[in-house]
Amino acid sequence: MPSARGPVAVLGRAMAAFTGRALGRHQAAAVRIGFGLVWLAYLLREWPNRRVLYGDRSPWSTGLARQLLADNGAFTVLPWFGGRPWFELVYLLALLAALAVLLGWRTRAATVLFLVTVLSLQNRNVFLGDGGDNIVHLMAVYLVFTRCAEVWSLDARRPRPGRAGAVLWVVLGAALAVCQAGDFSGDSLTWTAPTFPYLGWAPLFWGLWAVAGLWWVLGRLRPEGEPRAVLDALANMVHNCAMLVIVVEVVLVYATAGWYKVQGSRWQDGTALYYPLHLDYFTPWPGLSGLFGAALLPVFLISYGTVILQVGFPFTLLNRRVKNVLLAVLMVEHLGIAVVLGLPVFSLAMVAADAVFLPTGALLWAAARLDRVRRRMVRAPAA
């Protein structure tokens, strides 16, 4: 018989873990909370400017947007009807979807609506953004396939699927059917696409809708049956694959950013940080930017240190302790970028993406501290 420590046994245990449970549940929840908070904060911050950025007052008019969409095939629902009422409805739905993702309420439906609203707003005007929009764009797709509400969510407090979920499923299915059958959707909800992978958005949305319905039926009728167990194993595998994709995506972001910086002359001579500190666009606090910009040695060290951190990050994954230290430094650096250079969406999006690498123990420690603070705030008015 093969040894319990042999390759066959190791492979068997790996397959059992891959299909038997959702790996990185706390990290997935942290990513969900982080990106829900980032997108919600961005939408609230831009509320006074929403019509200029994405609505009827935008310099990038609806006609120009439709011409670009006809060429690149990007998905957005804003050109379906045009006009202010439809835009306001989509923007309000984006706020509600971000809040639902943040709280983990009806997460299967909320993540899909989150994806739809993120793509709709960002593809309406592709000339906006500071890099953080790309991260939100990608993570909105990946979160749909994760089981990111098993902890730290309102869904986790519900022991069994209720009838409200079935009502929501019927409403969303009817809305999807109307959008599919209506001429106003144009080429957005097609079954095929002219480019790879040659599938439109309709198979994705209808497939997610059908799986959600099957999940609810089996949860109500046969919660302990074999079909539900098979469906649960498939959900675990999809979740684990999506988490792996998120990890690889973050590694690629840091690796490509670091190696491109290596090739830049400003990064090679250590003056790359000096120039944005003297541009009005990146100086929300002129006094603070001037203080940093005048200190040439720290600017030199931070410029070189950024390159070293980003290039070396993929290799630190082989050592957990080194990875944790480097991850903490990167998060502090992103928070510094948010304050000094005035790029909060980009910085907070990167911090939320970095959360996929945080140790479970650190996440549980932070959750316990936040819960303790919450309890004190609840007790204070009563006292």
Short mmCIF file of C-alpha atoms in Angstrom, two decimals:
data_model
loop_
_atom_site.label_atom_id
_atom_site.label_comp_id
_atom_site.label_asym_id
_atom_site.label_seq_id
_atom_site.Cartn_x
_atom_site.Cartn_y
_atom_site.Cartn_z
CA MET A 1 0.00 0.00 0.00
CA PRO A 2 1.24 3.51 -0.72
CA SER A 3 2.55 5.45 2.23
CA ALA A 4 0.25 7.96 3.93
CA ARG A 5 2.90 10.55 3.11
CA GLY A 6 3.40 9.47 -0.48
CA PRO A 7 2.48 11.53 -3.53
CA VAL A 8 -0.81 9.71 -4.03
CA ALA A 9 -1.90 10.42 -0.45
CA VAL A 10 -0.82 14.05 -0.71
CA LEU A 11 -2.72 14.43 -3.96
CA GLY A 12 -5.78 12.81 -2.39
CA ARG A 13 -5.72 15.20 0.56
CA ALA A 14 -5.27 18.15 -1.77
CA MET A 15 -8.27 17.09 -3.87
CA ALA A 16 -10.34 16.55 -0.74
CA ALA A 17 -9.50 20.06 0.46
CA PHE A 18 -10.10 21.52 -3.01
CA THR A 19 -13.58 20.02 -3.31
CA GLY A 20 -14.55 19.67 0.34
CA ARG A 21 -14.30 23.23 1.62
CA ALA A 22 -13.96 26.83 0.53
CA LEU A 23 -10.36 27.85 1.11
CA GLY A 24 -9.55 31.36 2.28
CA ARG A 25 -13.05 32.17 3.52
CA HIS A 26 -11.89 35.05 5.71
CA GLN A 27 -9.65 36.45 2.97
CA ALA A 28 -12.55 36.30 0.50
CA ALA A 29 -14.77 38.13 2.97
CA ALA A 30 -12.07 40.77 3.50
CA VAL A 31 -11.79 41.30 -0.25
CA ARG A 32 -15.58 41.56 -0.55
CA ILE A 33 -15.83 44.09 2.27
CA GLY A 34 -12.87 46.06 0.95
CA PHE A 35 -14.11 46.45 -2.61
CA GLY A 36 -17.70 47.06 -1.53
CA LEU A 37 -16.42 49.87 0.70
CA VAL A 38 -14.14 51.30 -2.00
CA TRP A 39 -16.86 51.44 -4.66
CA LEU A 40 -19.47 52.77 -2.24
CA ALA A 41 -17.12 55.51 -1.02
CA TYR A 42 -16.25 56.45 -4.60
CA LEU A 43 -19.90 56.70 -5.66
CA LEU A 44 -20.77 58.82 -2.63
CA ARG A 45 -17.77 61.08 -3.16
CA GLU A 46 -18.70 61.66 -6.80
CA TRP A 47 -22.40 62.12 -6.14
CA PRO A 48 -22.33 65.88 -6.92
CA ASN A 49 -20.35 65.18 -10.13
CA ARG A 50 -22.09 61.99 -11.24
CA ARG A 51 -23.91 63.51 -14.23
CA VAL A 52 -20.73 65.11 -15.55
CA LEU A 53 -18.72 61.92 -15.16
CA TYR A 54 -21.19 59.31 -16.42
CA GLY A 55 -24.53 60.97 -17.09
CA ASP A 56 -26.27 63.28 -19.50
CA ARG A 57 -23.85 66.19 -18.88
CA SER A 58 -20.71 64.20 -19.62
CA PRO A 59 -18.38 65.64 -22.32
CA TRP A 60 -18.16 62.05 -23.57
CA SER A 61 -21.69 62.02 -24.93
CA THR A 62 -23.98 59.02 -25.22
CA GLY A 63 -23.52 59.00 -29.00
CA LEU A 64 -19.73 58.84 -28.70
CA ALA A 65 -20.06 56.14 -26.06
CA ARG A 66 -22.26 54.04 -28.34
CA GLN A 67 -19.74 54.34 -31.18
CA LEU A 68 -16.93 53.13 -28.93
CA LEU A 69 -19.07 50.32 -27.50
CA ALA A 70 -19.89 49.15 -31.02
CA ASP A 71 -16.14 48.74 -31.63
CA ASN A 72 -14.95 47.18 -28.37
CA GLY A 73 -18.12 45.29 -27.37
CA ALA A 74 -17.89 46.36 -23.71
CA PHE A 75 -20.94 45.82 -21.49
CA THR A 76 -22.95 48.72 -20.08
CA VAL A 77 -26.65 49.31 -19.53
CA LEU A 78 -26.53 53.13 -19.53
CA PRO A 79 -26.99 53.61 -23.31
CA TRP A 80 -30.09 51.38 -23.31
CA PHE A 81 -32.47 54.27 -22.68
CA GLY A 82 -30.30 57.32 -22.15
CA GLY A 83 -31.53 60.40 -20.36
CA ARG A 84 -31.27 61.43 -16.75
CA PRO A 85 -33.99 59.22 -15.14
CA TRP A 86 -32.41 55.99 -16.36
CA PHE A 87 -28.93 57.16 -15.33
CA GLU A 88 -30.12 58.13 -11.84
CA LEU A 89 -31.77 54.73 -11.45
CA VAL A 90 -28.58 52.88 -12.44
CA TYR A 91 -26.44 55.05 -10.15
CA LEU A 92 -28.80 54.43 -7.24
CA LEU A 93 -28.71 50.70 -7.98
CA ALA A 94 -24.90 50.90 -7.95
CA LEU A 95 -25.01 52.43 -4.47
CA LEU A 96 -27.39 49.77 -3.17
CA ALA A 97 -25.39 46.93 -4.75
CA ALA A 98 -22.15 48.22 -3.20
CA LEU A 99 -23.83 48.47 0.20
CA ALA A 100 -25.26 44.94 -0.13
CA VAL A 101 -21.83 43.56 -1.05
CA LEU A 102 -20.27 45.39 1.88
CA LEU A 103 -22.80 43.94 4.33
CA GLY A 104 -22.98 40.53 2.66
CA TRP A 105 -26.75 40.69 2.15
CA ARG A 106 -28.13 38.37 -0.58
CA THR A 107 -24.56 38.15 -1.76
CA ARG A 108 -25.12 35.90 -4.78
CA ALA A 109 -27.49 38.43 -6.33
CA ALA A 110 -25.65 41.45 -4.91
CA THR A 111 -22.30 40.50 -6.48
CA VAL A 112 -23.95 40.11 -9.90
CA LEU A 113 -25.63 43.52 -9.57
CA PHE A 114 -22.31 44.89 -8.33
CA LEU A 115 -20.66 43.56 -11.49
CA VAL A 116 -23.36 45.02 -13.74
CA THR A 117 -23.20 48.49 -12.19
CA VAL A 118 -19.39 48.62 -12.08
CA LEU A 119 -19.14 47.66 -15.75
CA SER A 120 -21.99 49.99 -16.71
CA LEU A 121 -20.47 53.09 -15.14
CA GLN A 122 -16.85 52.43 -16.02
CA ASN A 123 -17.55 51.45 -19.64
CA ARG A 124 -19.78 54.51 -20.09
CA ASN A 125 -16.70 56.75 -19.83
CA VAL A 126 -13.45 54.83 -20.20
CA PHE A 127 -11.33 57.97 -19.93
CA LEU A 128 -11.88 58.30 -16.20
CA GLY A 129 -9.93 56.54 -13.48
CA ASP A 130 -6.53 56.45 -11.84
CA GLY A 131 -5.71 52.74 -12.05
CA GLY A 132 -7.89 51.76 -9.13
CA ASP A 133 -10.88 51.49 -11.46
CA ASN A 134 -9.13 48.65 -13.31
CA ILE A 135 -8.67 46.73 -10.05
CA VAL A 136 -12.32 47.26 -9.07
CA HIS A 137 -13.34 46.20 -12.59
CA LEU A 138 -11.46 42.90 -12.35
CA MET A 139 -12.43 42.09 -8.77
CA ALA A 140 -16.09 42.73 -9.53
CA VAL A 141 -15.88 39.86 -12.02
CA TYR A 142 -13.99 37.52 -9.70
CA LEU A 143 -16.21 38.09 -6.65
CA VAL A 144 -19.21 36.65 -8.51
CA PHE A 145 -17.55 33.22 -8.44
CA THR A 146 -16.42 33.23 -4.80
CA ARG A 147 -18.21 32.16 -1.65
CA CYS A 148 -17.30 35.45 -0.03
CA ALA A 149 -20.23 35.64 2.40
CA GLU A 150 -19.60 32.56 4.54
CA VAL A 151 -18.18 34.75 7.32
CA TRP A 152 -18.67 38.39 8.37
CA SER A 153 -21.92 38.79 6.48
CA LEU A 154 -25.65 39.02 7.02
CA ASP A 155 -26.08 35.90 4.90
CA ALA A 156 -23.95 33.90 7.33
CA ARG A 157 -26.54 34.57 10.06
CA ARG A 158 -29.33 32.97 8.02
CA PRO A 159 -29.42 29.22 8.74
CA ARG A 160 -31.65 28.25 5.80
CA PRO A 161 -32.76 29.89 2.55
CA GLY A 162 -36.03 31.73 3.03
CA ARG A 163 -38.87 32.66 0.74
CA ALA A 164 -37.52 36.19 0.27
CA GLY A 165 -34.66 34.72 -1.72
CA ALA A 166 -37.11 32.97 -4.05
CA VAL A 167 -39.04 36.21 -4.59
CA LEU A 168 -35.80 38.03 -5.40
CA TRP A 169 -34.84 35.24 -7.79
CA VAL A 170 -38.16 35.53 -9.64
CA VAL A 171 -37.94 39.33 -9.86
CA LEU A 172 -34.37 39.25 -11.20
CA GLY A 173 -35.27 36.52 -13.68
CA ALA A 174 -38.22 38.53 -14.97
CA ALA A 175 -36.04 41.65 -15.28
CA LEU A 176 -33.39 39.68 -17.15
CA ALA A 177 -36.01 38.24 -19.50
CA VAL A 178 -37.37 41.71 -20.26
CA CYS A 179 -33.86 43.00 -20.95
CA GLN A 180 -33.10 39.98 -23.11
CA ALA A 181 -36.26 40.31 -25.20
CA GLY A 182 -36.27 44.09 -25.48
CA ASP A 183 -34.68 45.83 -28.44
CA PHE A 184 -33.22 48.48 -26.15
CA SER A 185 -30.42 46.18 -24.92
CA GLY A 186 -28.83 46.05 -28.35
CA ASP A 187 -25.77 43.78 -28.49
CA SER A 188 -25.17 43.81 -24.73
CA LEU A 189 -27.11 40.62 -23.92
CA THR A 190 -26.22 38.35 -26.82
CA TRP A 191 -25.54 34.63 -26.59
CA THR A 192 -22.46 34.78 -28.79
CA ALA A 193 -19.65 37.29 -29.32
CA PRO A 194 -17.46 37.92 -32.36
CA THR A 195 -14.22 37.60 -30.37
CA PHE A 196 -12.76 35.03 -27.98
CA PRO A 197 -14.25 33.29 -25.97
CA TYR A 198 -17.17 33.79 -28.43
CA LEU A 199 -19.75 33.85 -25.65
CA GLY A 200 -21.87 36.86 -24.85
CA TRP A 201 -23.09 38.07 -21.48
CA ALA A 202 -26.45 36.25 -21.73
CA PRO A 203 -25.02 32.75 -20.97
CA LEU A 204 -23.27 34.09 -17.87
CA PHE A 205 -26.29 35.86 -16.41
CA TRP A 206 -28.77 33.10 -17.23
CA GLY A 207 -26.36 30.44 -15.97
CA LEU A 208 -25.89 32.24 -12.64
CA TRP A 209 -29.66 32.70 -12.37
CA ALA A 210 -30.34 29.00 -13.05
CA VAL A 211 -27.69 27.80 -10.57
CA ALA A 212 -29.07 30.12 -7.88
CA GLY A 213 -32.55 28.70 -8.39
CA LEU A 214 -31.31 25.12 -8.26
CA TRP A 215 -29.34 25.92 -5.11
CA TRP A 216 -32.44 27.31 -3.40
CA VAL A 217 -34.65 24.36 -4.39
CA LEU A 218 -32.15 21.76 -3.18
CA GLY A 219 -31.58 23.72 0.01
CA ARG A 220 -35.29 23.68 0.77
CA LEU A 221 -36.22 20.18 -0.38
CA ARG A 222 -33.08 18.06 0.07
CA PRO A 223 -30.52 19.97 2.13
CA GLU A 224 -28.70 16.75 3.07
CA GLY A 225 -29.10 14.96 -0.24
CA GLU A 226 -26.44 13.92 -2.73
CA PRO A 227 -27.38 16.51 -5.42
CA ARG A 228 -26.88 19.31 -2.90
CA ALA A 229 -23.53 17.79 -1.88
CA VAL A 230 -22.40 17.68 -5.51
CA LEU A 231 -23.49 21.27 -6.05
CA ASP A 232 -21.69 22.30 -2.88
CA ALA A 233 -18.48 20.61 -4.06
CA LEU A 234 -18.72 22.38 -7.41
CA ALA A 235 -19.22 25.70 -5.63
CA ASN A 236 -16.12 25.02 -3.52
CA MET A 237 -14.06 24.25 -6.61
CA VAL A 238 -15.23 27.39 -8.42
CA HIS A 239 -14.54 29.46 -5.30
CA ASN A 240 -11.04 28.05 -4.88
CA CYS A 241 -10.24 28.64 -8.55
CA ALA A 242 -11.50 32.22 -8.31
CA MET A 243 -9.39 32.85 -5.20
CA LEU A 244 -6.36 31.48 -7.05
CA VAL A 245 -7.09 33.85 -9.94
CA ILE A 246 -7.27 36.79 -7.51
CA VAL A 247 -3.91 35.82 -6.01
CA VAL A 248 -2.31 35.51 -9.45
CA GLU A 249 -3.86 38.82 -10.53
CA VAL A 250 -2.38 40.72 -7.58
CA VAL A 251 1.01 39.09 -8.13
CA LEU A 252 0.93 40.08 -11.81
CA VAL A 253 0.00 43.66 -10.91
CA TYR A 254 3.01 44.03 -8.64
CA ALA A 255 5.40 42.11 -10.89
CA THR A 256 4.54 44.02 -14.07
CA ALA A 257 4.53 47.37 -12.25
CA GLY A 258 7.93 46.63 -10.73
CA TRP A 259 9.58 45.46 -13.95
CA TYR A 260 8.20 48.38 -15.94
CA LYS A 261 9.60 50.73 -13.30
CA VAL A 262 13.00 49.07 -13.64
CA GLN A 263 13.05 50.13 -17.29
CA GLY A 264 12.15 53.77 -16.55
CA SER A 265 14.97 56.30 -16.37
CA ARG A 266 13.29 58.28 -13.57
CA TRP A 267 13.06 55.16 -11.43
CA GLN A 268 16.63 54.21 -12.25
CA ASP A 269 18.03 57.52 -11.00
CA GLY A 270 15.65 57.59 -7.99
CA THR A 271 13.77 60.79 -8.90
CA ALA A 272 10.41 59.28 -9.96
CA LEU A 273 8.61 60.36 -6.80
CA TYR A 274 10.00 63.89 -6.98
CA TYR A 275 8.00 64.94 -10.04
CA PRO A 276 4.42 64.05 -8.95
CA LEU A 277 5.09 65.82 -5.65
CA HIS A 278 5.45 69.04 -7.66
CA LEU A 279 2.41 68.61 -9.92
CA ASP A 280 -0.83 70.34 -8.91
CA TYR A 281 -2.88 67.27 -9.87
CA PHE A 282 -1.08 65.11 -7.29
CA THR A 283 -0.80 67.68 -4.48
CA PRO A 284 -4.05 67.80 -2.50
CA TRP A 285 -1.97 69.02 0.47
CA PRO A 286 0.61 71.44 -1.01
CA GLY A 287 2.39 71.94 2.29
CA LEU A 288 2.77 68.20 2.87
CA SER A 289 3.86 67.58 -0.72
CA GLY A 290 6.39 70.39 -0.50
CA LEU A 291 7.78 68.94 2.73
CA PHE A 292 8.28 65.52 1.15
CA GLY A 293 9.55 66.94 -2.13
CA ALA A 294 12.24 68.98 -0.38
CA ALA A 295 13.67 65.90 1.36
CA LEU A 296 15.72 64.45 -1.50
CA LEU A 297 17.17 61.48 0.39
CA PRO A 298 13.76 60.09 1.48
CA VAL A 299 12.44 60.60 -2.08
CA PHE A 300 15.42 58.66 -3.42
CA LEU A 301 15.00 55.84 -0.89
CA ILE A 302 11.22 55.56 -1.40
CA SER A 303 11.63 55.47 -5.18
CA TYR A 304 14.17 52.66 -5.04
CA GLY A 305 12.32 50.90 -2.23
CA THR A 306 9.09 50.86 -4.25
CA VAL A 307 10.84 49.13 -7.14
CA ILE A 308 12.48 46.58 -4.84
CA LEU A 309 9.19 45.84 -3.04
CA GLN A 310 7.19 45.33 -6.22
CA VAL A 311 9.79 43.25 -8.02
CA GLY A 312 10.48 41.12 -4.97
CA PHE A 313 6.88 40.60 -3.85
CA PRO A 314 6.18 37.46 -5.96
CA PHE A 315 9.30 35.78 -4.57
CA THR A 316 8.39 36.51 -0.94
CA LEU A 317 5.36 34.21 -1.25
CA LEU A 318 7.75 31.33 -0.64
CA ASN A 319 8.36 32.58 2.92
CA ARG A 320 5.32 33.43 4.99
CA ARG A 321 7.07 35.70 7.49
CA VAL A 322 8.86 37.75 4.86
CA LYS A 323 5.63 37.97 2.87
CA ASN A 324 3.70 39.29 5.86
CA VAL A 325 6.30 41.98 6.59
CA LEU A 326 6.46 43.06 2.95
CA LEU A 327 2.67 43.06 2.72
CA ALA A 328 2.41 45.39 5.71
CA VAL A 329 4.94 47.75 4.13
CA LEU A 330 3.04 47.77 0.83
CA MET A 331 -0.25 48.55 2.58
CA VAL A 332 1.35 51.43 4.48
CA GLU A 333 2.81 52.72 1.23
CA HIS A 334 -0.60 52.62 -0.46
CA LEU A 335 -2.16 54.53 2.42
CA GLY A 336 0.63 57.09 2.07
CA ILE A 337 -0.14 57.42 -1.65
CA ALA A 338 -3.81 57.99 -0.83
CA VAL A 339 -2.97 60.89 1.50
CA VAL A 340 0.08 62.50 -0.11
CA LEU A 341 -0.72 62.06 -3.81
CA GLY A 342 -4.51 62.22 -3.53
CA LEU A 343 -5.27 58.81 -5.08
CA PRO A 344 -7.67 57.25 -2.54
CA VAL A 345 -9.55 54.94 -4.93
CA PHE A 346 -6.38 53.43 -6.36
CA SER A 347 -4.74 53.05 -2.95
CA LEU A 348 -7.74 51.59 -1.14
CA ALA A 349 -8.42 49.23 -4.06
CA MET A 350 -4.86 47.91 -3.82
CA VAL A 351 -5.16 47.53 -0.04
CA ALA A 352 -8.41 45.59 -0.53
CA ALA A 353 -6.73 43.37 -3.13
CA ASP A 354 -3.74 42.82 -0.81
CA ALA A 355 -6.14 41.46 1.80
CA VAL A 356 -6.18 38.14 -0.08
CA PHE A 357 -2.66 37.52 1.29
CA LEU A 358 -3.39 38.46 4.91
CA PRO A 359 -3.00 35.63 7.47
CA THR A 360 -6.22 34.26 8.89
CA GLY A 361 -4.98 34.90 12.42
CA ALA A 362 -4.44 38.59 11.69
CA LEU A 363 -7.91 38.90 10.17
CA LEU A 364 -9.54 37.19 13.15
CA TRP A 365 -7.58 39.44 15.54
CA ALA A 366 -8.73 42.56 13.68
CA ALA A 367 -12.33 41.29 13.59
CA ALA A 368 -12.26 40.66 17.34
CA ARG A 369 -10.97 44.17 18.02
CA LEU A 370 -13.61 45.74 15.77
CA ASP A 371 -16.33 43.69 17.45
CA ARG A 372 -15.10 44.85 20.84
CA VAL A 373 -15.25 48.49 19.71
CA ARG A 374 -18.75 47.94 18.31
CA ARG A 375 -19.97 46.51 21.61
CA ARG A 376 -18.58 49.46 23.52
CA MET A 377 -20.32 51.90 21.19
CA VAL A 378 -23.61 50.03 21.65
CA ARG A 379 -23.25 49.99 25.44
CA ALA A 380 -22.33 53.67 25.75
CA PRO A 381 -25.78 55.14 24.91
CA ALA A 382 -27.49 52.60 27.17
CA ALA A 383 -25.18 53.53 30.06
#
